[in-house]
Amino acid sequence: MKKTRFSEAQIIGILRQAEGGVPVPDLCREHGMSSA
């Protein structure tokens, strides 16, 4: 099984920020992930 870079709690937090109106490109840059 592949080890994920982010924990489940971190992913949920990032998704909640996106739902709250934070632009996705900004979130990706902040957390070091691709926008894909």
XYZ file of N, CA and C in Angstrom:
108
model
N 0.846 -1.190 0.000
C 0.000 0.000 0.000
C 0.883 1.243 0.000
N 0.532 2.187 -0.861
C 1.309 3.414 -0.975
C 1.027 4.340 0.202
N 2.086 4.886 0.767
C 1.925 5.838 1.871
C 1.549 7.196 1.305
N 0.502 7.797 1.864
C 0.052 9.098 1.363
C 0.874 10.222 1.979
N 0.943 11.302 1.263
C 1.721 12.444 1.711
C 0.999 13.232 2.796
N -0.335 13.255 2.713
C -1.145 14.013 3.649
C -2.024 13.065 4.451
N -2.223 13.378 5.720
C -3.116 12.558 6.545
C -4.564 12.877 6.173
N -5.450 12.008 6.600
C -6.871 12.208 6.310
C -7.363 13.536 6.884
N -6.920 13.864 8.084
C -7.342 15.108 8.726
C -6.843 16.327 7.939
N -5.628 16.257 7.413
C -5.094 17.368 6.633
C -5.896 17.567 5.347
N -6.249 16.463 4.692
C -7.015 16.544 3.449
C -8.377 17.174 3.713
N -9.028 16.756 4.785
C -10.339 17.313 5.131
C -10.221 18.808 5.406
N -9.179 19.216 6.122
C -8.965 20.634 6.405
C -8.765 21.451 5.142
N -8.001 20.910 4.202
C -7.752 21.615 2.938
C -9.048 21.742 2.142
N -9.836 20.670 2.101
C -11.103 20.717 1.376
C -12.073 21.707 2.007
N -12.076 21.783 3.323
C -12.953 22.756 4.001
C -12.529 24.181 3.678
N -11.208 24.414 3.594
C -10.739 25.747 3.222
C -11.218 26.095 1.813
N -11.172 25.121 0.896
C -11.616 25.350 -0.480
C -13.113 25.657 -0.502
N -13.889 24.934 0.295
C -15.326 25.197 0.371
C -15.601 26.575 0.963
N -14.716 27.042 1.832
C -14.888 28.333 2.479
C -14.556 29.514 1.586
N -14.061 29.247 0.376
C -13.829 30.331 -0.564
C -12.372 30.642 -0.854
N -11.448 29.888 -0.267
C -10.032 30.118 -0.560
C -9.765 29.600 -1.978
N -9.120 30.391 -2.842
C -8.852 29.935 -4.208
C -7.980 28.678 -4.224
N -8.364 27.718 -5.064
C -7.664 26.432 -5.117
C -6.177 26.597 -5.469
N -5.811 27.440 -6.451
C -4.370 27.595 -6.731
C -3.579 28.074 -5.511
N -4.183 28.943 -4.697
C -3.509 29.416 -3.484
C -3.328 28.278 -2.492
N -4.360 27.459 -2.333
C -4.268 26.317 -1.415
C -3.184 25.350 -1.860
N -3.147 25.086 -3.165
C -2.144 24.150 -3.698
C -0.735 24.667 -3.445
N -0.533 25.948 -3.671
C 0.781 26.546 -3.448
C 1.168 26.477 -1.977
N 0.202 26.777 -1.115
C 0.451 26.801 0.340
C 0.831 25.420 0.867
N 0.187 24.381 0.334
C 0.393 23.031 0.873
C 1.366 22.194 0.030
N 1.889 22.746 -1.041
C 2.901 22.069 -1.837
C 2.361 20.893 -2.643
N 1.213 21.087 -3.296
C 0.656 20.023 -4.123
C 0.335 20.584 -5.507
N 0.142 19.688 -6.480
C -0.200 20.154 -7.820
C -1.676 20.515 -7.876
N -2.033 21.381 -8.778
C -3.430 21.795 -8.901
C -4.275 20.751 -9.625
N -3.646 19.754 -10.191
C -4.389 18.686 -10.899
C -5.241 17.938 -9.899
